[in-house]
Short mmCIF file of C-alpha atoms and ligand atoms in Angstrom, two decimals:
data_model
loop_
_atom_site.label_atom_id
_atom_site.label_comp_id
_atom_site.label_asym_id
_atom_site.label_seq_id
_atom_site.Cartn_x
_atom_site.Cartn_y
_atom_site.Cartn_z
CA MET A 23 38.83 10.79 10.80
CA THR A 24 36.18 12.65 8.88
CA PRO A 25 36.83 11.94 4.81
CA ARG A 26 37.08 15.28 2.83
CA LEU A 27 35.04 15.15 -0.31
CA PRO A 28 37.01 15.98 -3.65
CA ARG A 29 35.14 19.25 -4.22
CA ASP A 30 38.06 20.24 -6.45
CA ARG A 31 37.45 18.10 -8.97
CA THR A 32 34.00 18.60 -9.49
CA LEU A 33 31.48 21.19 -9.97
CA HIS A 34 29.07 19.79 -7.70
CA THR A 35 28.42 16.88 -4.79
CA ALA A 36 26.26 13.92 -5.47
CA GLY A 37 24.60 12.22 -2.27
CA ILE A 38 21.92 9.75 -1.76
CA THR A 39 18.67 11.04 -0.43
CA GLY A 40 15.98 8.66 -0.67
CA VAL A 41 16.11 4.60 -0.30
CA GLY A 42 13.40 2.21 -1.38
CA MET A 43 12.68 -1.29 -1.81
CA SER A 44 10.09 -3.85 -3.14
CA PHE A 45 9.86 -7.39 -2.85
CA PRO A 46 7.11 -10.29 -3.75
CA GLU A 47 4.90 -12.18 -1.07
CA ARG A 48 5.61 -15.47 -2.33
CA ARG A 49 8.46 -17.44 -0.36
CA LEU A 50 10.53 -20.01 -1.95
CA THR A 51 12.21 -21.52 1.80
CA ASN A 52 15.22 -23.78 1.50
CA ALA A 53 12.42 -26.46 2.72
CA ASP A 54 10.68 -25.99 -0.66
CA LEU A 55 13.67 -26.68 -2.59
CA GLU A 56 14.20 -29.55 -0.44
CA LYS A 57 11.05 -30.76 -2.26
CA MET A 58 12.69 -29.96 -5.93
CA VAL A 59 16.08 -30.89 -6.00
CA ASP A 60 18.47 -32.99 -3.83
CA THR A 61 19.68 -30.24 -1.01
CA ASP A 62 19.07 -29.64 2.64
CA ASP A 63 18.20 -26.83 4.50
CA ALA A 64 21.61 -27.15 6.72
CA TRP A 65 24.04 -27.50 3.20
CA ILE A 66 22.52 -24.20 1.91
CA VAL A 67 22.66 -22.53 5.34
CA GLU A 68 26.17 -23.16 5.81
CA ARG A 69 27.31 -22.93 2.26
CA THR A 70 25.63 -19.59 1.64
CA GLY A 71 23.84 -18.19 4.66
CA ILE A 72 20.53 -18.37 2.67
CA ARG A 73 17.39 -19.05 4.24
CA GLU A 74 14.44 -17.95 1.92
CA ARG A 75 13.85 -16.07 -1.09
CA ARG A 76 10.99 -14.14 -2.52
CA LEU A 77 9.59 -14.80 -6.11
CA VAL A 78 7.03 -13.20 -8.18
CA GLU A 79 4.32 -14.87 -9.81
CA PRO A 80 5.01 -15.81 -13.49
CA GLY A 81 4.63 -12.99 -16.18
CA THR A 82 5.72 -9.94 -13.64
CA GLY A 83 8.30 -8.25 -15.20
CA ALA A 84 11.63 -6.66 -13.34
CA SER A 85 9.67 -2.97 -13.89
CA PHE A 86 6.55 -3.75 -11.53
CA HIS A 87 8.81 -3.94 -8.90
CA GLY A 88 11.38 -1.83 -9.49
CA ALA A 89 8.45 1.00 -9.82
CA LEU A 90 7.42 0.49 -6.42
CA ALA A 91 11.07 0.57 -5.11
CA ALA A 92 11.83 3.70 -7.26
CA ARG A 93 8.39 5.28 -5.71
CA GLN A 94 9.34 4.61 -2.06
CA ALA A 95 12.84 6.05 -2.88
CA MET A 96 11.42 9.01 -4.13
CA GLU A 97 9.05 9.62 -1.33
CA HIS A 98 11.75 8.93 1.09
CA ALA A 99 13.91 11.60 -0.49
CA GLY A 100 10.93 14.27 -0.59
CA ILE A 101 10.81 14.54 -4.73
CA THR A 102 8.01 13.84 -7.38
CA ALA A 103 8.51 12.10 -10.08
CA ALA A 104 8.27 15.37 -12.41
CA GLU A 105 11.44 16.49 -10.78
CA VAL A 106 13.58 13.24 -12.02
CA ASP A 107 16.02 13.99 -14.54
CA GLN A 108 17.20 10.57 -15.20
CA ILE A 109 16.56 6.52 -14.99
CA ILE A 110 19.21 4.00 -14.75
CA VAL A 111 18.01 0.83 -14.40
CA PRO A 112 21.17 -1.84 -13.45
CA THR A 113 19.30 -5.56 -14.62
CA VAL A 114 20.15 -8.69 -16.00
CA THR A 115 16.52 -9.65 -16.34
CA PRO A 116 14.90 -6.45 -18.10
CA ASP A 117 11.25 -6.65 -18.96
CA MET A 118 11.96 -7.17 -22.65
CA VAL A 119 15.28 -7.16 -24.65
CA PHE A 120 14.07 -3.78 -25.89
CA PRO A 121 13.12 -1.02 -25.20
CA ALA A 122 14.96 -0.38 -22.00
CA THR A 123 12.91 -1.40 -18.72
CA ALA A 124 14.09 2.47 -17.64
CA CYS A 125 11.47 3.42 -20.31
CA LEU A 126 8.87 1.02 -19.01
CA ILE A 127 9.19 2.46 -15.40
CA ALA A 128 9.47 6.10 -16.32
CA HIS A 129 6.03 5.80 -17.83
CA GLU A 130 4.72 4.03 -14.80
CA LEU A 131 6.08 6.69 -12.42
CA GLY A 132 4.67 9.28 -14.78
CA ALA A 133 8.34 10.71 -15.13
CA VAL A 134 7.47 13.07 -17.84
CA ASN A 135 11.06 15.03 -17.73
CA ALA A 136 13.42 12.03 -17.29
CA TRP A 137 15.63 10.09 -20.42
CA GLY A 138 17.24 7.12 -18.92
CA TYR A 139 18.60 3.35 -19.89
CA ASP A 140 19.18 -0.09 -19.04
CA LEU A 141 23.13 -1.02 -17.53
CA GLU A 142 24.39 -4.45 -17.72
CA GLY A 143 27.04 -4.78 -15.00
CA ALA A 144 25.40 -8.31 -13.63
CA CYS A 145 25.78 -8.46 -9.76
CA SER A 146 27.59 -5.09 -9.60
CA GLY A 147 25.12 -3.06 -11.65
CA PHE A 148 24.18 -1.14 -9.05
CA ILE A 149 27.82 -0.08 -8.18
CA PHE A 150 28.15 0.77 -11.57
CA ALA A 151 24.80 2.75 -12.27
CA LEU A 152 25.87 4.73 -8.80
CA GLN A 153 28.95 5.73 -10.37
CA ASN A 154 27.11 6.90 -13.63
CA ALA A 155 24.60 9.19 -11.67
CA ARG A 156 27.17 10.30 -9.65
CA ALA A 157 29.37 11.65 -12.47
CA GLN A 158 26.32 13.15 -14.21
CA ILE A 159 25.54 15.26 -11.16
CA GLU A 160 29.11 16.13 -10.03
CA ALA A 161 29.33 17.46 -13.95
CA GLY A 162 26.08 19.46 -13.96
CA HIS A 163 24.22 17.19 -16.26
CA ALA A 164 21.03 16.45 -13.84
CA ARG A 165 20.04 17.13 -10.42
CA ARG A 166 17.97 14.03 -9.43
CA ILE A 167 18.42 10.77 -10.69
CA LEU A 168 17.11 7.35 -9.80
CA VAL A 169 18.69 4.25 -9.76
CA VAL A 170 16.70 1.19 -9.97
CA GLY A 171 17.95 -2.17 -9.34
CA THR A 172 15.49 -4.68 -10.39
CA GLU A 173 15.64 -8.38 -11.17
CA ILE A 174 13.35 -11.36 -11.90
CA MET A 175 16.16 -14.05 -11.17
CA SER A 176 13.73 -16.56 -11.19
CA SER A 177 13.09 -16.05 -15.09
CA ILE A 178 16.85 -16.75 -15.81
CA THR A 179 17.27 -19.86 -13.15
CA ASN A 180 17.27 -23.66 -13.69
CA TYR A 181 15.04 -25.00 -11.14
CA GLU A 182 16.57 -28.51 -11.49
CA ASP A 183 20.31 -27.46 -11.18
CA ARG A 184 21.04 -27.49 -7.54
CA ASN A 185 24.53 -25.51 -7.88
CA SER A 186 22.41 -22.32 -8.69
CA CYS A 187 18.75 -22.74 -7.91
CA ILE A 188 19.38 -22.29 -4.13
CA LEU A 189 21.16 -19.12 -4.67
CA PHE A 190 18.87 -16.70 -6.41
CA GLY A 191 15.41 -14.46 -5.48
CA ASP A 192 13.27 -11.76 -6.69
CA GLY A 193 13.10 -7.96 -5.85
CA ALA A 194 13.99 -4.71 -6.46
CA GLY A 195 15.95 -1.70 -4.51
CA ALA A 196 16.18 2.17 -5.94
CA ILE A 197 17.89 5.09 -4.56
CA VAL A 198 17.66 9.02 -5.25
CA VAL A 199 20.70 10.40 -6.21
CA GLU A 200 20.55 14.21 -5.69
CA ARG A 201 23.22 17.30 -5.95
CA VAL A 202 23.86 18.07 -2.29
CA GLU A 203 25.62 20.82 -0.53
CA PRO A 204 29.35 19.80 -0.38
CA GLU A 205 29.55 20.78 3.30
CA ARG A 206 27.07 18.20 4.16
CA LEU A 207 27.08 15.04 2.40
CA GLY A 208 27.92 13.13 -0.82
CA ILE A 209 29.96 10.25 -2.38
CA ILE A 210 33.70 10.24 -1.56
CA ASP A 211 35.39 7.89 -3.65
CA ALA A 212 34.62 4.73 -6.32
CA ILE A 213 36.76 1.79 -7.61
CA HIS A 214 35.49 -0.13 -10.71
CA HIS A 215 37.17 -3.39 -12.19
CA VAL A 216 35.67 -5.70 -15.14
CA ASP A 217 37.72 -8.60 -16.34
CA GLY A 218 36.73 -10.93 -19.30
CA VAL A 219 38.37 -13.70 -17.27
CA GLY A 220 35.37 -14.36 -15.85
CA ILE A 221 33.19 -14.94 -18.69
CA ARG A 222 33.53 -18.83 -18.74
CA PHE A 223 32.68 -19.11 -15.40
CA LEU A 224 29.45 -17.59 -15.23
CA HIS A 225 27.14 -16.36 -18.15
CA GLN A 226 24.22 -17.21 -19.66
CA LYS A 227 24.69 -19.24 -22.93
CA ALA A 228 21.40 -18.61 -25.26
CA GLY A 229 19.40 -15.33 -25.80
CA GLY A 230 21.95 -13.04 -27.09
CA SER A 231 23.20 -12.72 -30.48
CA VAL A 232 25.48 -15.37 -30.59
CA MET A 233 22.97 -17.89 -29.56
CA PRO A 234 19.22 -16.39 -30.30
CA ALA A 235 16.93 -18.36 -28.67
CA SER A 236 15.78 -21.70 -30.46
CA ALA A 237 13.66 -25.22 -29.65
CA ALA A 238 16.94 -26.37 -29.37
CA THR A 239 18.22 -23.70 -26.46
CA VAL A 240 15.14 -23.66 -24.59
CA ALA A 241 15.05 -27.60 -24.22
CA GLY A 242 18.81 -27.52 -23.16
CA LYS A 243 17.96 -24.98 -20.50
CA LEU A 244 20.10 -22.53 -22.27
CA HIS A 245 18.02 -19.36 -21.19
CA THR A 246 19.14 -19.57 -17.55
CA VAL A 247 22.22 -18.98 -15.16
CA TYR A 248 25.37 -21.23 -16.11
CA GLN A 249 28.04 -20.91 -12.98
CA GLU A 250 31.08 -22.84 -12.00
CA GLY A 251 30.55 -21.64 -8.21
CA ARG A 252 33.70 -22.90 -6.76
CA ASP A 253 35.74 -21.00 -9.10
CA VAL A 254 33.38 -17.60 -8.97
CA TYR A 255 33.62 -18.12 -5.23
CA LYS A 256 37.81 -17.43 -5.38
CA PHE A 257 38.18 -14.68 -7.50
CA ALA A 258 34.82 -13.07 -5.57
CA VAL A 259 36.58 -13.55 -2.14
CA LYS A 260 39.63 -11.87 -3.61
CA GLY A 261 37.97 -9.20 -5.52
CA MET A 262 35.74 -7.90 -2.95
CA ALA A 263 38.15 -7.98 -0.08
CA GLY A 264 40.87 -6.49 -2.32
CA VAL A 265 38.49 -3.26 -3.60
CA THR A 266 36.76 -2.75 -0.42
CA ALA A 267 40.21 -2.27 1.59
CA GLU A 268 41.81 -0.08 -1.25
CA VAL A 269 38.93 2.05 -1.34
CA VAL A 270 38.99 2.81 2.53
CA GLU A 271 42.71 2.85 3.18
CA ARG A 272 43.55 5.27 -0.11
CA ASN A 273 40.82 7.79 1.45
CA GLY A 274 43.01 7.50 4.61
CA LEU A 275 40.72 5.82 6.69
CA THR A 276 40.12 2.63 8.59
CA GLY A 277 37.44 0.06 9.36
CA ALA A 278 36.93 2.05 12.74
CA ASP A 279 35.79 4.93 10.20
CA VAL A 280 33.23 3.00 8.73
CA ASP A 281 29.72 2.98 10.11
CA LEU A 282 28.09 0.85 7.67
CA PHE A 283 29.33 -1.97 5.33
CA VAL A 284 26.82 -2.90 2.58
CA PRO A 285 27.65 -5.47 0.29
CA HIS A 286 26.00 -7.57 -2.58
CA GLN A 287 24.64 -10.14 -1.12
CA ALA A 288 25.75 -13.37 -2.86
CA ASN A 289 26.99 -15.71 -0.22
CA ILE A 290 27.73 -15.30 3.68
CA ARG A 291 31.08 -16.44 3.38
CA ILE A 292 32.22 -13.99 0.84
CA ILE A 293 30.92 -11.06 2.66
CA GLU A 294 32.97 -12.37 5.81
CA ALA A 295 36.26 -12.51 3.94
CA ALA A 296 35.56 -8.54 2.90
CA GLN A 297 34.32 -7.63 6.78
CA GLN A 298 37.64 -9.55 8.28
CA ARG A 299 39.52 -7.81 6.10
CA LEU A 300 38.32 -4.15 7.14
CA GLY A 301 38.15 -5.54 10.61
CA LEU A 302 34.37 -4.86 10.79
CA PRO A 303 32.18 -6.28 13.95
CA ASP A 304 28.97 -7.66 12.73
CA SER A 305 27.13 -4.89 13.55
CA LYS A 306 28.53 -2.79 10.73
CA VAL A 307 27.91 -5.11 8.35
CA MET A 308 24.21 -5.50 6.51
CA ILE A 309 22.99 -9.03 6.10
CA THR A 310 19.85 -9.65 4.08
CA ILE A 311 20.81 -12.79 2.19
CA ASP A 312 19.10 -14.60 4.67
CA ARG A 313 15.96 -13.52 3.65
CA PHE A 314 16.18 -12.21 -0.11
CA GLY A 315 18.90 -14.54 -1.17
CA ASN A 316 21.07 -13.32 -4.11
CA THR A 317 18.74 -10.73 -6.09
CA THR A 318 21.82 -9.46 -8.31
CA SER A 319 21.54 -5.49 -8.64
CA ALA A 320 18.64 -5.22 -6.10
CA SER A 321 20.61 -6.57 -3.30
CA ILE A 322 22.68 -3.45 -2.07
CA PRO A 323 20.11 -0.96 -2.44
CA SER A 324 17.11 -3.13 -0.94
CA ALA A 325 19.98 -3.80 2.11
CA LEU A 326 19.98 -0.24 2.41
CA ARG A 327 16.32 0.40 3.03
CA VAL A 328 16.63 -2.42 5.15
CA ALA A 329 19.45 -0.44 6.88
CA CYS A 330 17.36 2.81 7.30
CA ASP A 331 14.36 0.49 8.55
CA GLU A 332 16.19 -1.03 11.28
CA GLY A 333 17.65 2.39 12.39
CA ARG A 334 21.31 1.24 11.32
CA LEU A 335 21.72 3.77 8.65
CA ARG A 336 21.71 7.59 9.27
CA GLU A 337 22.44 10.77 7.69
CA GLY A 338 26.12 11.46 7.78
CA HIS A 339 27.22 7.72 8.53
CA THR A 340 30.42 6.61 6.72
CA VAL A 341 29.43 4.15 4.31
CA VAL A 342 31.07 1.52 1.95
CA LEU A 343 29.24 -0.07 -0.61
CA CYS A 344 30.73 -3.57 -2.87
CA ALA A 345 29.88 -6.26 -5.47
CA PHE A 346 31.05 -9.05 -7.50
CA GLY A 347 29.44 -10.36 -10.47
CA ALA A 348 29.69 -11.87 -14.09
CA GLY A 349 32.07 -10.55 -16.06
CA PHE A 350 33.79 -10.18 -13.59
CA THR A 351 32.78 -7.01 -12.76
CA TRP A 352 33.44 -5.87 -9.05
N1 COA B 252 22.87 -29.17 -2.11
C1 COA B 252 23.65 -29.97 -1.84
N2 COA B 252 24.99 -30.50 -1.92
C2 COA B 252 25.45 -29.14 -3.01
C3 COA B 252 24.15 -28.03 -3.97
C4 COA B 252 23.37 -28.16 -2.84
N3 COA B 252 22.24 -27.36 -3.12
N4 COA B 252 24.92 -27.76 -4.40
C5 COA B 252 26.29 -28.03 -4.75
N5 COA B 252 26.55 -29.58 -4.02
C6 COA B 252 27.33 -30.38 -3.79
C7 COA B 252 28.90 -30.14 -5.01
O1 COA B 252 27.87 -31.21 -6.33
C8 COA B 252 29.72 -30.83 -4.62
O2 COA B 252 29.80 -32.00 -3.97
P1 COA B 252 31.16 -32.71 -4.64
O3 COA B 252 32.12 -32.40 -3.74
O4 COA B 252 30.60 -34.29 -4.42
O5 COA B 252 31.05 -32.31 -6.14
C9 COA B 252 29.69 -29.92 -2.62
O6 COA B 252 28.41 -29.97 -2.83
C10 COA B 252 30.51 -29.04 -2.67
O7 COA B 252 30.14 -28.18 -4.27
P2 COA B 252 31.13 -26.67 -4.43
O8 COA B 252 30.78 -25.95 -4.96
O9 COA B 252 32.52 -27.07 -4.37
O10 COA B 252 30.58 -25.78 -3.28
P3 COA B 252 31.00 -24.57 -2.47
O11 COA B 252 31.36 -24.25 -1.20
O12 COA B 252 31.59 -23.61 -3.38
O13 COA B 252 28.97 -23.60 -2.62
C11 COA B 252 27.99 -21.79 -3.81
C12 COA B 252 28.93 -23.72 -3.94
C13 COA B 252 27.78 -21.68 -5.40
C14 COA B 252 27.17 -21.80 -3.00
C15 COA B 252 29.40 -21.09 -4.08
O14 COA B 252 30.50 -21.50 -4.43
C16 COA B 252 29.47 -19.29 -4.28
O15 COA B 252 28.82 -18.90 -3.43
N6 COA B 252 29.93 -19.05 -5.40
C17 COA B 252 30.09 -17.75 -5.67
C18 COA B 252 28.79 -17.09 -6.35
C19 COA B 252 28.99 -16.01 -6.45
O16 COA B 252 29.51 -14.99 -5.38
N7 COA B 252 28.68 -15.56 -7.69
C20 COA B 252 28.60 -14.07 -8.02
C21 COA B 252 27.94 -12.91 -8.17
S1 COA B 252 26.30 -13.67 -8.49
#
């Protein structure tokens, strides 16, 4: 069944016309982690699906790979920096608390006609930013928007905590969202949730207004990810599988109509739960967690680029994106 675009409810249709990614060269393998904490390759692969992640050299900000990914996305879409109206940057690891990383990326790109802002949705940040971009375009406030998911997760990872340090990697993914002809392509539907019940299970304790940085917070490693993984896992399985099925079913579709499922890459077992719910074969599911780990807001846009490069994503495909993260958000 061909999904119908909600033409009657909007002035315009928004579609993704370009995708890009950028990752640092340096690899942190499971073998490397074996030398740092009490863990082993077999445990990490079986419990998470991760084999290696990429890490920046210290001092590299999120804007660096963000700008590179954005350039690739613009090139893919065939647009120039001057044609970009807005830049939205979902990230939990901005270059600085302020100004917004969007300002740094706009400056680096020479996007002199764009305004923009950062958006905090943790691992769901990219999905939330995409919805913002879509809404701006459908309402006629913008024609071309860059959404740049970029993270330096190594800057907030405690490499003495085996529960969390095995999970995260650095990198960036970017997309161009543009006004498109309604007959052609476009974003069909979206469902978003937040539930503050998740705060206690996944957060960064220090560095915000409640607990500003001090010698004690640094010594206590309170500027890194705190996660009660088992609890987050249970919520993530339920949230990812549920919302994925809901958005497909309420559009009169089934898994058979989906050409590609591009989920947030947090844990292979969470992805498999959502895959099973839709009855999708492996060939329709993007997996990049093995090579990049969990890159938070960068995981979905970079996986879209990998899908293009591998010939698995083509114009006209019906694609489902899904994420779950701190907040909880999904
Ligand atoms: N290597 C070896 N053993 C480890 C380990 C590691 N790196 N990390 C934890 N363990 C141990 C634990 O200490 C525990 O031992 P115990 O039973 O003696 O206490 C055992 O392995 C099982 O730990 P558990 O936390 O139950 O493992 P898990 O199967 O839940 O996997 C995660 C842990 C973090 C991989 C998993 O919970 C997860 O992916 N959670 C969700 C992450 C997520 O989606 N976050 C939101 C988006 S960012």
